[in-house]
Short mmCIF file of C-alpha atoms in Angstrom, two decimals:
data_model
loop_
_atom_site.label_atom_id
_atom_site.label_comp_id
_atom_site.label_asym_id
_atom_site.label_seq_id
_atom_site.Cartn_x
_atom_site.Cartn_y
_atom_site.Cartn_z
CA MET A 214 58.95 119.05 110.16
CA ASN A 215 58.45 115.66 111.79
CA PRO A 216 61.52 114.84 113.94
CA ALA A 217 61.75 111.47 112.19
CA GLU A 218 62.32 113.33 108.91
CA GLU A 219 65.20 115.41 110.22
CA GLY A 220 67.77 112.67 110.68
CA ASP A 221 69.49 111.33 113.79
CA LEU A 222 71.17 114.67 114.51
CA ILE A 223 69.73 118.17 114.24
CA VAL A 224 72.27 120.98 113.91
CA ARG A 225 71.21 124.58 113.50
CA ARG A 226 71.73 128.10 114.76
CA GLU A 227 69.07 129.69 116.94
CA GLY A 228 69.90 133.27 117.74
CA VAL A 229 73.49 133.26 118.97
CA ALA A 230 73.33 129.58 119.97
CA GLY A 231 74.68 126.71 117.94
CA VAL A 232 72.20 123.95 118.76
CA ILE A 233 73.11 120.24 118.63
CA ARG A 234 70.14 117.96 119.25
CA LEU A 235 70.42 114.19 119.40
CA ASN A 236 67.37 112.97 117.50
CA ARG A 237 66.77 109.27 118.12
CA PRO A 238 64.10 109.50 120.84
CA LYS A 239 62.88 105.93 120.27
CA THR A 240 66.34 104.64 121.30
CA LEU A 241 66.78 107.24 124.04
CA ASN A 242 69.07 109.10 121.63
CA ALA A 243 71.68 106.33 121.63
CA MET A 244 74.68 107.60 119.70
CA THR A 245 76.01 106.02 116.52
CA LEU A 246 79.40 106.57 114.90
CA GLU A 247 77.73 108.74 112.26
CA MET A 248 76.12 110.92 114.94
CA SER A 249 79.45 111.33 116.70
CA GLU A 250 81.08 112.42 113.45
CA GLY A 251 78.17 114.81 112.86
CA ILE A 252 78.64 116.39 116.29
CA ASP A 253 82.33 116.89 115.52
CA ALA A 254 81.45 118.56 112.22
CA ALA A 255 78.95 120.80 114.02
CA LEU A 256 81.61 121.81 116.54
CA ASP A 257 83.92 122.69 113.64
CA ARG A 258 81.24 124.84 112.05
CA PHE A 259 80.19 126.63 115.22
CA GLU A 260 83.75 127.25 116.41
CA THR A 261 84.53 129.38 113.36
CA ASP A 262 81.10 131.03 113.02
CA PRO A 263 81.35 134.55 114.48
CA GLU A 264 77.56 134.62 114.93
CA VAL A 265 77.67 131.71 117.38
CA ALA A 266 78.36 132.69 121.00
CA LEU A 267 77.71 129.34 122.67
CA ILE A 268 76.71 125.71 122.09
CA ILE A 269 73.51 124.08 123.39
CA LEU A 270 73.49 120.27 123.54
CA GLU A 271 70.09 118.63 124.07
CA GLY A 272 68.18 115.44 123.36
CA ALA A 273 64.92 114.99 121.45
CA GLY A 274 61.92 113.73 123.40
CA GLU A 275 61.34 113.88 127.13
CA ARG A 276 62.98 110.63 128.25
CA GLY A 277 66.60 111.64 128.23
CA LEU A 278 69.60 113.34 126.70
CA CYS A 279 71.35 110.12 125.68
CA ALA A 280 71.33 106.55 126.99
CA GLY A 281 74.85 105.90 125.67
CA GLY A 282 76.40 104.45 122.55
CA ASP A 283 74.65 102.18 120.08
CA ILE A 284 75.47 99.01 122.03
CA ARG A 285 73.66 96.64 119.69
CA GLY A 286 75.78 97.75 116.74
CA LEU A 287 78.98 97.33 118.76
CA TRP A 288 77.86 93.87 119.90
CA GLU A 289 77.22 92.74 116.34
CA SER A 290 80.62 94.01 115.20
CA SER A 291 82.35 92.30 118.15
CA ARG A 292 80.69 88.98 117.30
CA GLU A 293 81.86 89.28 113.70
CA GLY A 294 85.42 90.27 114.59
CA GLY A 295 84.81 93.73 113.11
CA ASP A 296 86.47 97.04 113.90
CA LEU A 297 83.51 99.25 114.85
CA GLY A 298 84.71 99.42 118.45
CA ALA A 299 88.12 100.78 117.45
CA ARG A 300 86.62 103.32 115.05
CA PHE A 301 83.69 104.38 117.26
CA TRP A 302 85.67 104.82 120.47
CA ARG A 303 88.57 106.59 118.74
CA GLN A 304 86.16 109.14 117.27
CA GLU A 305 84.18 109.47 120.51
CA TYR A 306 87.10 109.81 122.91
CA VAL A 307 88.90 112.41 120.81
CA MET A 308 85.62 114.36 120.70
CA ASN A 309 85.23 114.05 124.50
CA ALA A 310 88.63 115.69 124.93
CA ARG A 311 87.68 118.37 122.42
CA ILE A 312 84.48 119.23 124.31
CA ALA A 313 86.50 119.75 127.51
CA LYS A 314 88.69 122.34 125.74
CA TYR A 315 86.08 123.89 123.46
CA PRO A 316 86.77 127.64 123.14
CA LYS A 317 83.12 128.76 123.36
CA PRO A 318 80.72 128.12 126.25
CA TYR A 319 79.18 124.65 125.83
CA VAL A 320 75.87 124.21 127.66
CA ALA A 321 74.71 120.60 128.13
CA PHE A 322 71.07 120.07 129.10
CA MET A 323 71.25 116.76 131.02
CA ASP A 324 67.54 116.04 131.40
CA GLY A 325 66.13 112.53 131.93
CA LEU A 326 68.45 109.59 131.31
CA VAL A 327 72.12 110.45 130.81
CA MET A 328 74.28 107.35 130.59
CA GLY A 329 77.62 106.23 129.20
CA GLY A 330 78.31 108.09 125.97
CA GLY A 331 75.74 110.69 127.02
CA VAL A 332 78.01 111.53 129.95
CA GLY A 333 80.90 111.87 127.51
CA LEU A 334 78.96 114.49 125.54
CA SER A 335 77.85 116.44 128.60
CA GLY A 336 80.09 115.73 131.59
CA HIS A 337 83.09 117.54 130.06
CA ALA A 338 81.04 120.62 129.08
CA SER A 339 81.77 124.05 130.50
CA HIS A 340 78.15 124.38 131.73
CA ARG A 341 76.33 121.22 132.84
CA ILE A 342 72.64 121.54 133.70
CA VAL A 343 70.74 118.71 135.42
CA THR A 344 67.04 118.74 136.26
CA ASP A 345 64.48 117.27 138.64
CA ARG A 346 64.17 114.40 136.12
CA THR A 347 67.86 113.62 135.65
CA ARG A 348 68.96 110.01 136.08
CA LEU A 349 72.70 109.90 135.42
CA ALA A 350 74.75 106.70 135.49
CA MET A 351 77.87 104.98 134.24
CA PRO A 352 76.45 101.41 134.22
CA GLU A 353 79.05 99.83 131.94
CA VAL A 354 80.27 97.25 134.48
CA GLY A 355 76.95 95.45 133.93
CA LEU A 356 78.03 94.88 130.32
CA GLY A 357 81.48 93.52 131.08
CA PHE A 358 82.84 96.99 130.29
CA PHE A 359 83.99 99.95 132.43
CA PRO A 360 83.09 103.67 132.73
CA ASP A 361 84.71 105.15 129.62
CA VAL A 362 84.32 108.43 127.63
CA GLY A 363 86.53 110.05 130.27
CA GLY A 364 84.36 108.55 132.99
CA THR A 365 87.41 107.39 134.94
CA TRP A 366 88.66 111.01 135.01
CA LEU A 367 85.30 112.35 136.24
CA LEU A 368 84.66 109.57 138.77
CA SER A 369 88.15 109.81 140.23
CA ARG A 370 87.57 113.51 140.93
CA ALA A 371 84.34 113.03 142.85
CA PRO A 372 84.66 113.61 146.62
CA GLY A 373 85.89 110.72 148.75
CA GLU A 374 84.93 107.32 147.38
CA ILE A 375 81.66 108.50 145.81
CA GLY A 376 83.12 108.01 142.32
CA THR A 377 84.38 104.53 143.19
CA TYR A 378 80.89 103.63 144.39
CA PHE A 379 79.11 104.94 141.30
CA GLY A 380 81.70 103.48 138.92
CA LEU A 381 81.67 99.97 140.39
CA THR A 382 77.95 99.63 141.09
CA GLY A 383 76.55 101.53 138.10
CA GLN A 384 74.01 103.09 140.46
CA THR A 385 72.07 106.15 139.31
CA MET A 386 72.60 109.74 140.46
CA ASN A 387 69.76 112.23 140.62
CA GLY A 388 70.45 115.87 139.73
CA PRO A 389 71.70 117.07 143.14
CA ASP A 390 73.92 114.00 143.58
CA ALA A 391 75.39 114.65 140.12
CA ILE A 392 76.35 118.11 141.42
CA HIS A 393 77.90 116.57 144.53
CA ALA A 394 79.84 114.06 142.43
CA LYS A 395 81.12 116.92 140.20
CA PHE A 396 79.35 115.60 137.11
CA ALA A 397 77.16 118.70 136.83
CA ASP A 398 77.03 122.36 137.86
CA ALA A 399 73.42 123.44 138.39
CA VAL A 400 69.96 121.95 138.95
CA VAL A 401 67.32 123.69 136.84
CA PRO A 402 63.75 122.36 136.98
CA ALA A 403 62.78 120.87 133.61
CA ALA A 404 59.77 123.19 133.50
CA LYS A 405 62.11 126.20 133.49
CA TRP A 406 64.30 124.95 130.64
CA PRO A 407 62.26 126.48 127.78
CA GLU A 408 62.61 129.96 129.33
CA LEU A 409 66.31 129.49 130.07
CA ARG A 410 66.89 128.08 126.59
CA VAL A 411 65.38 131.19 124.98
CA ALA A 412 67.54 133.39 127.22
CA LEU A 413 70.66 131.47 126.16
CA THR A 414 69.91 132.07 122.49
CA LYS A 415 69.82 135.82 123.21
CA VAL A 416 73.01 136.37 125.21
CA ARG A 417 75.30 139.10 124.00
CA GLN A 418 77.79 138.19 121.32
CA GLY A 419 81.09 137.33 122.98
CA ALA A 420 79.49 136.45 126.32
CA ASN A 421 82.04 134.74 128.55
CA ALA A 422 81.68 131.65 130.73
CA ALA A 423 81.00 133.68 133.88
CA GLU A 424 78.09 135.49 132.23
CA ILE A 425 76.56 132.18 131.10
CA THR A 426 76.98 130.77 134.60
CA LYS A 427 75.23 133.80 136.11
CA LEU A 428 72.34 133.42 133.67
CA ILE A 429 71.92 129.70 134.44
CA ASN A 430 72.14 130.26 138.20
CA GLY A 431 69.21 132.65 137.91
CA PHE A 432 67.05 129.64 137.03
CA ALA A 433 68.74 127.10 139.33
CA THR A 434 67.44 125.63 142.59
CA GLY A 435 70.79 125.83 144.36
CA GLU A 436 70.70 122.15 145.35
CA THR A 437 74.14 120.59 145.70
CA ALA A 438 73.65 117.17 147.32
CA GLY A 439 71.18 114.31 147.03
CA PRO A 440 70.49 111.05 148.90
CA VAL A 441 73.79 109.36 148.06
CA ALA A 442 75.82 112.31 149.34
CA ALA A 443 74.32 111.68 152.79
CA LYS A 444 75.91 108.21 152.74
CA GLU A 445 79.38 109.49 151.89
CA PRO A 446 81.03 108.61 155.25
CA VAL A 447 79.78 105.02 154.94
CA ILE A 448 80.76 104.81 151.26
CA ASP A 449 84.23 106.15 152.06
CA ALA A 450 84.76 103.43 154.65
CA LEU A 451 83.48 100.62 152.42
CA PHE A 452 85.15 101.60 149.13
CA GLY A 453 88.51 102.96 150.30
CA PHE A 454 90.46 99.91 149.07
CA ASP A 455 92.50 99.11 145.99
CA ARG A 456 91.40 95.46 145.65
CA MET A 457 87.88 94.27 144.93
CA GLN A 458 88.29 91.44 147.45
CA ASP A 459 88.81 94.01 150.20
CA ILE A 460 85.71 95.97 149.16
CA PHE A 461 83.62 92.78 149.18
CA ALA A 462 85.00 91.89 152.61
CA ALA A 463 84.21 95.36 154.00
CA LEU A 464 80.63 95.16 152.71
CA LYS A 465 80.14 91.73 154.29
CA ARG A 466 81.59 92.92 157.60
CA ASP A 467 79.34 95.99 157.65
CA GLY A 468 76.20 93.93 157.13
CA SER A 469 73.83 96.93 156.96
CA ASP A 470 70.94 96.97 154.51
CA PHE A 471 72.88 99.43 152.34
CA ALA A 472 76.03 97.29 152.40
CA LEU A 473 74.15 94.09 151.59
CA ALA A 474 72.22 95.73 148.74
CA THR A 475 75.50 97.08 147.39
CA LEU A 476 77.12 93.66 147.73
CA LYS A 477 74.26 92.12 145.75
CA ALA A 478 74.60 94.78 143.02
CA LEU A 479 78.36 94.17 142.73
CA SER A 480 77.95 90.40 142.67
CA GLU A 481 75.84 90.72 139.52
CA LYS A 482 78.55 92.60 137.60
CA SER A 483 81.34 91.17 135.48
CA PRO A 484 84.16 90.23 137.90
CA ARG A 485 86.75 91.10 135.29
CA GLY A 486 84.88 94.34 134.53
CA ILE A 487 84.86 95.58 138.12
CA VAL A 488 88.51 94.66 138.70
CA VAL A 489 89.53 96.52 135.53
CA THR A 490 87.31 99.45 136.56
CA LEU A 491 88.80 99.74 140.03
CA LYS A 492 92.34 99.74 138.65
CA LEU A 493 91.44 102.36 136.04
CA LEU A 494 89.85 104.55 138.73
CA ARG A 495 92.91 104.31 140.96
CA LEU A 496 95.27 105.12 138.09
CA ALA A 497 93.06 108.07 137.14
CA ARG A 498 93.55 109.65 140.57
CA THR A 499 97.13 110.52 139.68
CA ALA A 500 96.45 111.36 136.02
CA SER A 501 97.47 114.85 134.97
CA SER A 502 94.81 115.25 132.28
CA LEU A 503 91.59 113.94 130.81
CA GLU A 504 93.58 112.89 127.73
CA GLU A 505 95.79 110.61 129.84
CA CYS A 506 92.69 108.80 131.10
CA LEU A 507 91.19 108.56 127.61
CA VAL A 508 94.37 106.96 126.25
CA ARG A 509 94.19 104.36 129.01
CA GLU A 510 90.47 103.83 128.45
CA TYR A 511 91.00 103.29 124.73
CA ARG A 512 93.56 100.55 125.36
CA ALA A 513 91.19 98.83 127.76
CA ALA A 514 88.17 99.30 125.47
CA LEU A 515 89.86 97.48 122.60
CA GLU A 516 90.56 94.54 124.89
CA VAL A 517 86.97 94.57 126.16
CA PHE A 518 85.71 94.54 122.56
CA ARG A 519 87.53 91.26 122.01
CA SER A 520 86.23 89.71 125.21
CA ASP A 521 83.50 87.14 125.81
CA ASP A 522 82.31 89.13 128.84
CA PHE A 523 81.33 92.13 126.68
CA ARG A 524 79.38 90.01 124.23
CA GLU A 525 77.75 88.08 127.08
CA GLY A 526 76.90 91.21 129.05
CA VAL A 527 75.24 92.89 126.08
CA ARG A 528 73.44 89.66 125.18
CA ALA A 529 71.94 89.36 128.67
CA ALA A 530 71.03 93.05 129.05
CA VAL A 531 70.12 94.18 125.53
CA ILE A 532 69.67 91.27 123.12
CA ASP A 533 67.95 88.43 125.00
CA LYS A 534 67.19 90.57 128.06
CA ASP A 535 67.29 87.56 130.38
CA ARG A 536 69.47 89.49 132.88
CA SER A 537 71.43 86.28 133.53
CA PRO A 538 74.94 86.70 132.15
CA THR A 539 77.53 83.97 132.57
CA TRP A 540 80.75 85.80 133.39
CA SER A 541 84.26 84.52 132.73
CA PRO A 542 85.81 84.11 135.21
CA PRO A 543 82.83 83.91 137.58
CA ARG A 544 84.54 85.38 140.70
CA VAL A 545 86.81 88.35 141.37
CA GLU A 546 89.24 85.98 143.11
CA ASP A 547 89.74 84.26 139.78
CA VAL A 548 90.78 87.41 137.90
CA THR A 549 94.55 86.97 137.54
CA PRO A 550 97.28 89.54 136.80
CA ASP A 551 97.82 87.82 133.44
CA MET A 552 94.15 88.41 132.56
CA LEU A 553 94.44 92.07 133.52
CA ALA A 554 97.72 92.85 131.75
CA PRO A 555 96.35 93.22 128.18
CA TYR A 556 93.86 95.89 129.30
CA PHE A 557 96.70 98.16 130.39
CA ALA A 558 99.36 97.40 127.78
CA GLY A 559 100.46 99.95 125.21
CA ILE A 560 99.18 99.44 121.66
CA GLY A 561 101.99 101.06 119.67
CA PRO A 562 100.92 102.90 116.50
CA ASP A 563 97.25 102.38 117.37
CA GLU A 564 97.45 104.54 120.53
CA LEU A 565 94.79 107.24 120.83
CA LYS A 566 96.10 110.60 119.60
CA PHE A 567 94.59 114.05 119.93
CA ASN A 568 94.54 116.80 117.32
#
C-alpha cells in the first residue's frame, strides 16, 4: 500500500513487536493532536496484548523520526484565541510521562531529524537508538518557546552545563553527542537498522530490558561522545550561571570564535524565551520526577501560547520564513520579574494531571 493511503500513523504488530510509525514524511513526520491520541491508543493496545514483547517507534521516510509538533496548526489556533495548545500539550505531556514508565521495552529509532515533540516520543524511551544520520535538537527558543515535552528534565540531567548550552542555543547534537548528553543510549549505523529491526521482531516472548540492550549493543558502534562533548570544559565555564546577563557577559569576556558564535546564536533567540528556559532548567535540576517538570512546562506553555513572541517566532521561522522576528521585549535586560511570573504560576483546576 502507498504510505499516503495508510494515514498519518501506522500501527501494527510485526512478530513480537508492536510497531508505531509516524507517517507524514512530507512534513518530517510532524505530530498532530490526532497522531498523539493514536499513539496513546496504540500503547493501550500493545500493553495488554500478550503477543507483544516490545514497542518499536520509527518514522516514515529517510529524513527523520519527527521534526516536532504541528507548529503551523498551533500558530493558527493561537492567533484565533483557540485552545489547541492546551489540548495538544496536555495530551502530549501525559503521553511523554507514560512512555517513561511503559511496562514493556520501548525501542525508539532516532534516525535523521529528531526535534521537539520527536524528542518527547523518543527521549523518555527505555531503549534510544541514534544513528550516523541523527540530528537531534530542542530548538524551541527560536520560536519564543522553551524545550518542553520533558526536555527540561532531560537537559538538566546532561553532564555539566551541556544541557544548558543545548537548551538555550537550540544547537544540534549528532548521535554520539546525544549519548553524551544522556538523550540516547546507543549509536547504530542506519545501514544496520533493517537487520536489527528484524532481530527485534523475533526476540523471545517476555524478553526483559537487559536482553534488548544486549541485542542492540551487538549492532552498536560504541561511540559515546561527539564534537560538542570535547568543548564541555569551556561550556561549563560559560554557562554555569543562573542569569542570562551573566552568560552573555561570560561569552563576551571569553571572545573565542566559539563564544562569539554562541553569543550570536543566543542574540537571535527570544529574550523572554531564553530567560524562561534558563529558569525552567535550573528548577528542573532539583525536580524529583519527570512529571514535576512536565507540570511546570505545561504552565509555561499555556502562557507562551498566549504570547506575541510565540506567534512572531513561528511567523518568522515557519510562515513567512524571513528569519527576522521582532521580539518583545527586545533585550534580556528588559525581561522583568513581573513578565516572568505568569509562566511559573499555578493554574488551579487546569493543572496537568497524570493517570
